[in-house]
PDB file of C-alpha atoms in Angstrom:
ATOM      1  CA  UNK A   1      11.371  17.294  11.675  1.00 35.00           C
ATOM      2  CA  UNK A   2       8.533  16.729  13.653  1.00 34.00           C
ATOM      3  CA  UNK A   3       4.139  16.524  13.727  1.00 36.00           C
ATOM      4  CA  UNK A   4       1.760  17.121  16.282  1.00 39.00           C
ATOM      5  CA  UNK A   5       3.138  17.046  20.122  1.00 37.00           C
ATOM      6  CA  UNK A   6       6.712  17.663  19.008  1.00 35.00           C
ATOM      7  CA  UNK A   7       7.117  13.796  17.979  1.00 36.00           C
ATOM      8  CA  UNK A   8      10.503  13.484  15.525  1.00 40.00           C
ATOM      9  CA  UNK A   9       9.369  11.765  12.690  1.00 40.00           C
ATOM     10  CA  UNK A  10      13.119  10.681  11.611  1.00 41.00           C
ATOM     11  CA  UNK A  11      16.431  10.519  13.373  1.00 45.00           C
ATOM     12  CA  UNK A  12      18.971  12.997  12.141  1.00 44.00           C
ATOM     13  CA  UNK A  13      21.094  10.726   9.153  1.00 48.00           C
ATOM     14  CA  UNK A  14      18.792   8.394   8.358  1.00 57.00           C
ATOM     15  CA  UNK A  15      18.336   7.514   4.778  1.00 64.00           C
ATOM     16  CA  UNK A  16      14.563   8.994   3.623  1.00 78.00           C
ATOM     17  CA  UNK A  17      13.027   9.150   0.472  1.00 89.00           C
ATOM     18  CA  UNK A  18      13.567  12.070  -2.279  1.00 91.00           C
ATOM     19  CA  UNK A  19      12.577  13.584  -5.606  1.00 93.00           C
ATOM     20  CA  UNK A  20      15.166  12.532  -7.907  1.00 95.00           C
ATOM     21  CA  UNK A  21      13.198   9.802  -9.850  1.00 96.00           C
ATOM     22  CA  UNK A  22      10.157  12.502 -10.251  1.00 96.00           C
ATOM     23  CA  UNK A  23      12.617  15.121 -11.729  1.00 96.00           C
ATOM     24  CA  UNK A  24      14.503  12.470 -13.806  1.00 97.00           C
ATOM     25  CA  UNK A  25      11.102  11.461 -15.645  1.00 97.00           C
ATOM     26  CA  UNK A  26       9.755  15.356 -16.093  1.00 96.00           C
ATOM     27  CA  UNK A  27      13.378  16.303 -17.864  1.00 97.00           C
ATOM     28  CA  UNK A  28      11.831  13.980 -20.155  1.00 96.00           C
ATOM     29  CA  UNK A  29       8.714  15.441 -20.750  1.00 97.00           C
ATOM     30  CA  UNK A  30       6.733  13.775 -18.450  1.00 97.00           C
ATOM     31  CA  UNK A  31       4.179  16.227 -16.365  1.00 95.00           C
ATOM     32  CA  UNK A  32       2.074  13.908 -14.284  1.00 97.00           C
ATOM     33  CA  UNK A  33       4.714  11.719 -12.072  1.00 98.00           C
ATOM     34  CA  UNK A  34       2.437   9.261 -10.234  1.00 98.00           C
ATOM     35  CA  UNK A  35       4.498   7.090  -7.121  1.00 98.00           C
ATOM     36  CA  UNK A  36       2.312   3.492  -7.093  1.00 98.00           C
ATOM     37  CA  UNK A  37       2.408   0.892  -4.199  1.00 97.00           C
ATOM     38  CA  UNK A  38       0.294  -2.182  -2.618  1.00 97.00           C
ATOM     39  CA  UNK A  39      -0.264  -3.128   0.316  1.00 98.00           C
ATOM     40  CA  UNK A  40      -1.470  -6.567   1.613  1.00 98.00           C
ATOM     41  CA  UNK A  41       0.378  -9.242  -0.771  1.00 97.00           C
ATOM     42  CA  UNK A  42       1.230 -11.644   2.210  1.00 97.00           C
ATOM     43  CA  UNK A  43      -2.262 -11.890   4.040  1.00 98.00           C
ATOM     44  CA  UNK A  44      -4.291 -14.896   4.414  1.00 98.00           C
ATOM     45  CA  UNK A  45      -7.344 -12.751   4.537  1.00 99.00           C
ATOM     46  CA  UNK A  46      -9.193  -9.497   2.769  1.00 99.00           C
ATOM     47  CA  UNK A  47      -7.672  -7.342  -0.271  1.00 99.00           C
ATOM     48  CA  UNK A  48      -4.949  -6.285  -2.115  1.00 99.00           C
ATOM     49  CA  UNK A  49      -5.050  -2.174  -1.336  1.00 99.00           C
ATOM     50  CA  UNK A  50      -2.924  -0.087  -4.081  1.00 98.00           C
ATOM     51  CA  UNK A  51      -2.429   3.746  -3.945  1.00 98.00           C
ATOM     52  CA  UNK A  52      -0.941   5.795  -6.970  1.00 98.00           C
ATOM     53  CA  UNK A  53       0.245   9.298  -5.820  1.00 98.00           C
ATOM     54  CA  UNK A  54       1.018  12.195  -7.632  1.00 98.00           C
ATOM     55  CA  UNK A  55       2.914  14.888  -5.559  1.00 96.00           C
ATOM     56  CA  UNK A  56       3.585  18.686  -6.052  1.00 94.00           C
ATOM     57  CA  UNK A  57       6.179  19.163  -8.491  1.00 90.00           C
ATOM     58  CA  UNK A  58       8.072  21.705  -5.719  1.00 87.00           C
ATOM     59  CA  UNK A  59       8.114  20.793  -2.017  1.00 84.00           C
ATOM     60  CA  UNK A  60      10.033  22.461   0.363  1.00 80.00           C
ATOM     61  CA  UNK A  61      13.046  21.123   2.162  1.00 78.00           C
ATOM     62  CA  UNK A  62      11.018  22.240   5.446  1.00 80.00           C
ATOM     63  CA  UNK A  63       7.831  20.400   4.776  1.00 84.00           C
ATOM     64  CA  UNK A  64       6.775  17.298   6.407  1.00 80.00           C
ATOM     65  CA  UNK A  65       6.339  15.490   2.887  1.00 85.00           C
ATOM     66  CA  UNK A  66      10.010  15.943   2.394  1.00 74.00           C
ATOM     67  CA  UNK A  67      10.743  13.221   5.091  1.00 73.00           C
ATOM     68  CA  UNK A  68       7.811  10.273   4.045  1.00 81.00           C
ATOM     69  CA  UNK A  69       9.442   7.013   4.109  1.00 70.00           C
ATOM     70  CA  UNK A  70       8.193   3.254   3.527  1.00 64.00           C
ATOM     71  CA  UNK A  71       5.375   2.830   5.046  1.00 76.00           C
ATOM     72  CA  UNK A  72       6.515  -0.312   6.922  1.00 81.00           C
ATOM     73  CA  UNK A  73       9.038   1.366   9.118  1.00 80.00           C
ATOM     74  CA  UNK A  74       6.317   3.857  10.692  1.00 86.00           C
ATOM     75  CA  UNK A  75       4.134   3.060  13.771  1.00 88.00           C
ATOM     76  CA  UNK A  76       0.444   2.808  12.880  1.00 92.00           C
ATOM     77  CA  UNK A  77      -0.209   6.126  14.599  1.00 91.00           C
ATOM     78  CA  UNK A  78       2.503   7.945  12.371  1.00 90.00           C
ATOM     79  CA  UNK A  79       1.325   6.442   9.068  1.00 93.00           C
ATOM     80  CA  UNK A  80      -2.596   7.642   9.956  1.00 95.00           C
ATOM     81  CA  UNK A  81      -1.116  10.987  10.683  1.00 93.00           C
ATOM     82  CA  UNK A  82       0.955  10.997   7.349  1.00 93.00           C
ATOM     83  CA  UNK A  83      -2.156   9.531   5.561  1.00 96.00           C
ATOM     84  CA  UNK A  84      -3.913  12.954   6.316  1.00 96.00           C
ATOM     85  CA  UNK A  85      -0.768  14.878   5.083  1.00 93.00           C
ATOM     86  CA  UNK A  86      -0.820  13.677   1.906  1.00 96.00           C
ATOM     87  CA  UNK A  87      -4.247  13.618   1.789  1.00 97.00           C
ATOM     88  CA  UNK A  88      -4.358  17.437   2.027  1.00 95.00           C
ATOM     89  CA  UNK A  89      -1.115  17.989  -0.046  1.00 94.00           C
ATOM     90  CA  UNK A  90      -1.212  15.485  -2.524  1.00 96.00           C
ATOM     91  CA  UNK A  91      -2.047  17.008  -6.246  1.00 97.00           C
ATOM     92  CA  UNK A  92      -4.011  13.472  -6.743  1.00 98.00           C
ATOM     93  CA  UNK A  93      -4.614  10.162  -5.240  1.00 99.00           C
ATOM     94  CA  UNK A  94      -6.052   6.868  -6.405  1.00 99.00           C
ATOM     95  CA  UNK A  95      -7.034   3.763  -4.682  1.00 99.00           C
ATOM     96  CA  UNK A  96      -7.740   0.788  -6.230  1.00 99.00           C
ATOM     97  CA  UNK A  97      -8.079  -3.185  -5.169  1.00 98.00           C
ATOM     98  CA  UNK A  98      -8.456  -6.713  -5.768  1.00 99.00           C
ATOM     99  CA  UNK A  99     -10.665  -9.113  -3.791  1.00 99.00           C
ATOM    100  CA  UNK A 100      -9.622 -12.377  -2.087  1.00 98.00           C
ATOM    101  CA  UNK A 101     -11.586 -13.571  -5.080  1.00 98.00           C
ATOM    102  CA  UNK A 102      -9.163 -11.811  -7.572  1.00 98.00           C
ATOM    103  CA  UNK A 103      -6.944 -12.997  -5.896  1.00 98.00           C
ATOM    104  CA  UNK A 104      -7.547 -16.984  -5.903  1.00 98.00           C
ATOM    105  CA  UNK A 105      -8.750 -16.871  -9.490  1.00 98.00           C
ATOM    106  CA  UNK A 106      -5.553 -14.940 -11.189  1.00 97.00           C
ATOM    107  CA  UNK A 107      -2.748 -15.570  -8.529  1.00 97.00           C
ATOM    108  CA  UNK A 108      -1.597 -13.067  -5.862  1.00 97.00           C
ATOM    109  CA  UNK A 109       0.923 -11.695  -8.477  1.00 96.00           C
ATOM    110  CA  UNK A 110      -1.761 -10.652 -11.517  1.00 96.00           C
ATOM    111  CA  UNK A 111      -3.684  -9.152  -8.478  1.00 97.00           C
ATOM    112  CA  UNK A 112      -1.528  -7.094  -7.233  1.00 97.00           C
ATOM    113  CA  UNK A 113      -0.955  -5.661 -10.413  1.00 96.00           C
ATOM    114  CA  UNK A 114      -4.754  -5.576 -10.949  1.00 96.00           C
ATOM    115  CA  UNK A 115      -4.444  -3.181  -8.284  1.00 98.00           C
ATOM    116  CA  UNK A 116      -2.484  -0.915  -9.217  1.00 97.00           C
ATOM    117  CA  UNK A 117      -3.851  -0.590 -12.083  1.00 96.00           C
ATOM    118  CA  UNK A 118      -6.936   0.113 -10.617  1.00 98.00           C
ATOM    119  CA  UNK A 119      -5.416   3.077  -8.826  1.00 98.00           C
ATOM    120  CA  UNK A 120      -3.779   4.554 -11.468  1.00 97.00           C
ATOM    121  CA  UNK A 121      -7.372   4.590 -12.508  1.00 97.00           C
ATOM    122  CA  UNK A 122      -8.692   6.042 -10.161  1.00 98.00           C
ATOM    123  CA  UNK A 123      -6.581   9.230 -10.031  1.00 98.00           C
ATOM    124  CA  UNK A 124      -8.352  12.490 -10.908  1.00 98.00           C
ATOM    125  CA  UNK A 125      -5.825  13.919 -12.726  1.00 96.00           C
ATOM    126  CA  UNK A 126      -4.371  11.398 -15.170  1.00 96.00           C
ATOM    127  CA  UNK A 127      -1.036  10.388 -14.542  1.00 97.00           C
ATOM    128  CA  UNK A 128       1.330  10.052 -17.999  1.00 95.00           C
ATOM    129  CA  UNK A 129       4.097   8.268 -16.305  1.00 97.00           C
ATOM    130  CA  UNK A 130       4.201   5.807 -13.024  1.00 97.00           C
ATOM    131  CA  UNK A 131       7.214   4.718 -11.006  1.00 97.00           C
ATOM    132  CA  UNK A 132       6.399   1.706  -9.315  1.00 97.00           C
ATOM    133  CA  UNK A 133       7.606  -0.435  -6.313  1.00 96.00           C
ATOM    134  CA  UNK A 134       9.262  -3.865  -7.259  1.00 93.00           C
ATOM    135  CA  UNK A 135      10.627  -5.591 -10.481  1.00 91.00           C
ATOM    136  CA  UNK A 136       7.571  -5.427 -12.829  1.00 87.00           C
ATOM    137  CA  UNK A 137       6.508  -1.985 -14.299  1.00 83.00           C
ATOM    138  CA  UNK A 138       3.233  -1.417 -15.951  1.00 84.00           C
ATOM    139  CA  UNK A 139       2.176  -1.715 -19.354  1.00 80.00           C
ATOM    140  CA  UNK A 140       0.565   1.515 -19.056  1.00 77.00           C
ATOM    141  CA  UNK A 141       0.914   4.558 -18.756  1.00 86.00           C
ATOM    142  CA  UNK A 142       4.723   4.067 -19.584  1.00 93.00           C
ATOM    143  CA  UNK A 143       6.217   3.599 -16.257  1.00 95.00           C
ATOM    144  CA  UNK A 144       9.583   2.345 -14.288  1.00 96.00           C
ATOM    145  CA  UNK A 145       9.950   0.008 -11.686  1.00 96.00           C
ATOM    146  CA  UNK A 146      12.093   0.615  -8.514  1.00 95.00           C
ATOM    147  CA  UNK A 147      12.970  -2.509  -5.977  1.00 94.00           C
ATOM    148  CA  UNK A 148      12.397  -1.107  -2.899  1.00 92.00           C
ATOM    149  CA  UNK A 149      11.228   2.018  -4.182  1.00 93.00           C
ATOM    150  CA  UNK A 150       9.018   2.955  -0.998  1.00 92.00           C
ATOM    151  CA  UNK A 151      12.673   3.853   0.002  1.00 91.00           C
ATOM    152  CA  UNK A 152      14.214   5.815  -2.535  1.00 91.00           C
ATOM    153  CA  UNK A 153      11.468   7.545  -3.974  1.00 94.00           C
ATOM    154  CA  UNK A 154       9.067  10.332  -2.254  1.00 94.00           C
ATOM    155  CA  UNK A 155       6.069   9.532  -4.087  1.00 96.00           C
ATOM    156  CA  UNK A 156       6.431   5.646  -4.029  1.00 96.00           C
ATOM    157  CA  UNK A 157       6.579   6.103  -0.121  1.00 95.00           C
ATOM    158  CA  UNK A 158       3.440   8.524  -0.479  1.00 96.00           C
ATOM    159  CA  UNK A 159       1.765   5.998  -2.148  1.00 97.00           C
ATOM    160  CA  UNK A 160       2.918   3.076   0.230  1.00 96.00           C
ATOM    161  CA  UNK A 161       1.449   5.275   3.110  1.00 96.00           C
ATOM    162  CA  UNK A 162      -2.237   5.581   1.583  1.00 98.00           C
ATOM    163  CA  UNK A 163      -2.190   1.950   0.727  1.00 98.00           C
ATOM    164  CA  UNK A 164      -1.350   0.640   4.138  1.00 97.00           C
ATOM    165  CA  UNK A 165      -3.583   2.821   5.894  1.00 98.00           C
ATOM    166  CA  UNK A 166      -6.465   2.220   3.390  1.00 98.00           C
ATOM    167  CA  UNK A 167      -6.049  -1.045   3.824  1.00 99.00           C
ATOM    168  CA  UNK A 168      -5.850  -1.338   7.350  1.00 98.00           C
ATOM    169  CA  UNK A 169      -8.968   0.620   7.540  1.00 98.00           C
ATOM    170  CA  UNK A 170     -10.887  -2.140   5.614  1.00 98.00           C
ATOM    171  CA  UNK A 171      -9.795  -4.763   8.004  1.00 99.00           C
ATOM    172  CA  UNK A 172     -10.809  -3.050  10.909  1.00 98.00           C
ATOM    173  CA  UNK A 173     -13.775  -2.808   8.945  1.00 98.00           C
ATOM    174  CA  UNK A 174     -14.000  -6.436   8.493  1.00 98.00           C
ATOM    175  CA  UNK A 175     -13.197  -7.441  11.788  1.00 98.00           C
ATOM    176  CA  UNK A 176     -16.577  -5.795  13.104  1.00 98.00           C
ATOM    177  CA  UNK A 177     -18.148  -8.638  10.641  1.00 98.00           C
ATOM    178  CA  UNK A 178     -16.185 -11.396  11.405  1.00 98.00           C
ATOM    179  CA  UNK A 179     -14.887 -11.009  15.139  1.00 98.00           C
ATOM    180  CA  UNK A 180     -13.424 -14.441  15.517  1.00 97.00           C
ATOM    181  CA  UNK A 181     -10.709 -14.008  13.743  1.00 98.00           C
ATOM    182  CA  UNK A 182      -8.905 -10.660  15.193  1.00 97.00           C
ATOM    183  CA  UNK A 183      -8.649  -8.604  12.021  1.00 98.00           C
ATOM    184  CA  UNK A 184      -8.387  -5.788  13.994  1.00 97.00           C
ATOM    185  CA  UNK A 185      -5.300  -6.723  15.387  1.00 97.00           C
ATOM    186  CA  UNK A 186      -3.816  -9.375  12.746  1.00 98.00           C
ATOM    187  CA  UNK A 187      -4.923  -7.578   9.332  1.00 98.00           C
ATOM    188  CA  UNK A 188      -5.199 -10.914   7.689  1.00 98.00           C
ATOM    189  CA  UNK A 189      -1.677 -12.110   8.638  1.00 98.00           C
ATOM    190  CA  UNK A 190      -1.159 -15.377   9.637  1.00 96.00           C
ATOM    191  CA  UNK A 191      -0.188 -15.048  13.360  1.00 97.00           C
ATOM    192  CA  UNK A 192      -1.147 -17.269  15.704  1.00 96.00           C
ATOM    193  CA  UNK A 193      -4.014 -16.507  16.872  1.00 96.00           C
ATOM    194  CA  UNK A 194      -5.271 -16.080  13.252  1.00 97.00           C
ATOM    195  CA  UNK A 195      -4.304 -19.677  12.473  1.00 95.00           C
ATOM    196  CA  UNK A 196      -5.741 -21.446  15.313  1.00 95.00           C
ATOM    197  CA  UNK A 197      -9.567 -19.178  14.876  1.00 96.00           C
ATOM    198  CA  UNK A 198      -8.592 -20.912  11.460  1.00 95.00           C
ATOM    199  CA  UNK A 199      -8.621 -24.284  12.749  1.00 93.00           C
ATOM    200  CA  UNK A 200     -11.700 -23.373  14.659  1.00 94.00           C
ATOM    201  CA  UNK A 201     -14.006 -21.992  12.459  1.00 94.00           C
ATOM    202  CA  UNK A 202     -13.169 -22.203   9.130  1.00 94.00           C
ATOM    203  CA  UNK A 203     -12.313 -19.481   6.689  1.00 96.00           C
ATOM    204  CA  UNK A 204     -14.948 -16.773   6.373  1.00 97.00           C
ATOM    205  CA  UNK A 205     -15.375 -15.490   3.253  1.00 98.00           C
ATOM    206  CA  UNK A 206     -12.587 -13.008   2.991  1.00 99.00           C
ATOM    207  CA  UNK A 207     -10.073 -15.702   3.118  1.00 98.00           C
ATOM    208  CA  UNK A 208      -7.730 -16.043   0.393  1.00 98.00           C
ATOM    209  CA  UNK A 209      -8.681 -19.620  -0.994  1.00 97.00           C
ATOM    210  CA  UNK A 210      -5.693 -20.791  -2.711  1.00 97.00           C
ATOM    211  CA  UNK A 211      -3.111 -19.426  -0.227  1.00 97.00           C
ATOM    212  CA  UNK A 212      -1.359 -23.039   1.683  1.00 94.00           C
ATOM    213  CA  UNK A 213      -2.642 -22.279   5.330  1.00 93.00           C
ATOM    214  CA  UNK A 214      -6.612 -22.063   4.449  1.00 96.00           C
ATOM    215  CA  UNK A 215      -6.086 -24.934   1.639  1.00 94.00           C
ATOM    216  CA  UNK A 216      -5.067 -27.211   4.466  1.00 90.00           C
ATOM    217  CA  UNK A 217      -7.523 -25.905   6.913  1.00 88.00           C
ATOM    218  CA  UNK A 218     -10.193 -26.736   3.842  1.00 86.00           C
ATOM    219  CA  UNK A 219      -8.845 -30.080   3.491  1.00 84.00           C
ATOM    220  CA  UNK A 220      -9.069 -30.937   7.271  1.00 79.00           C
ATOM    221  CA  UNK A 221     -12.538 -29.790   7.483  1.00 71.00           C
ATOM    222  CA  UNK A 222     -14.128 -30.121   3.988  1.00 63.00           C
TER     223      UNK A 222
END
């Protein structure tokens, strides 16, 4: 399979994600099969990004959604390109997000779900039943969760895709305001560099509060 320029996407074997989980929860009545993910849970800096996707019910064997996989084992260039893909092909997307400030009030945990939430919110069409990545499903709609879903289930890794693109995009975004700290390159994580513009100048105020590195960066320079 391959995009633009004759680029494979996948090697020939490799384990990619598929549609069993969707058709599993529409034998049971369910219509609306939404695949939710987040993006952003480790940072030291800027939002939690969530994406809830809800994919064609038929997609053929030859089509380019057929072969998404976890967003984390695509180059930034291939996850922008599937970004528009599912964009276009998508039945319905939703983002949704919580702020640094979300995050230091409620924990990084309660966020995260606060999320995706939020993006199941979002959606235009109203999804009736959500598989999501990780251990904890939500309350509502009814839903499953999937460890490592992004892997095993096409519209989890749809949804793992818009979120990590989305995301990225807002730290790019960020890093125009606060150029110090190399968003641009970094998105929030703490690499070096980040750490030491840390020491430097402080945390600007898209820093996650109550995460260890910027608490002891607070307490050396109150």
């Amino acid at each position: 399979m391959s995009l633009r320029g004759g680029a494979r996407l996948f090697e020939p074997g490799e384990r990619v994600p598929d549609l069993k989980e969707e058709m599993r929860a529409r034998a049971l009545g369910f219509k609306a099969v939404a695949g939710v993910d987040e993006a952003g849970r480790g940072p030291l800096a800027g939002p939690v990004v969530a994406a809830a996707v809800i994919l064609p019910e038929r997609i053929s064997r030859r089509s380019a959604l057929f072969k998404l996989r976890d967003s984390k084992q695509l180059s930034a260039s291939r996850r922008e390109e599937l970004f528009d893909l599912i964009m276009d092909q998508a039945v319905a997307v939703g983002l949704g997000e919580a702020s640094p400030e979300d995050i230091d009030r409620f924990n990084i945990f309660q966020a995260s779900l606060m999320a995706m939430y939020r993006a199941v919110d979002a959606l235009p069409v109203a999804a009736d039943f959500c598989l999501v990545d990780g251990i904890h499903p939500l309350p509502f709609p009814p839903s499953k969760s999937i460890i490592k879903g992004d892997m095993f289930c096409l519209s989890i890794a749809a949804a793992s895709i818009v979120a990590k693109v989305a995301r990225d995009r807002k730290m790019l975004e960020y890093s125009r305001i606060y150029p110090a700290y190399n968003f641009a390159k970094n998105k929030g994580y703490a690499t070096a560099d980040h750490k030491q513009a840390l020491a430097i100048f402080g945390p600007s105020p898209i820093h996650r509060l109550s995460f260890e590195p910027v608490k002891v960066c607070l307490r050396r320079n109150p």
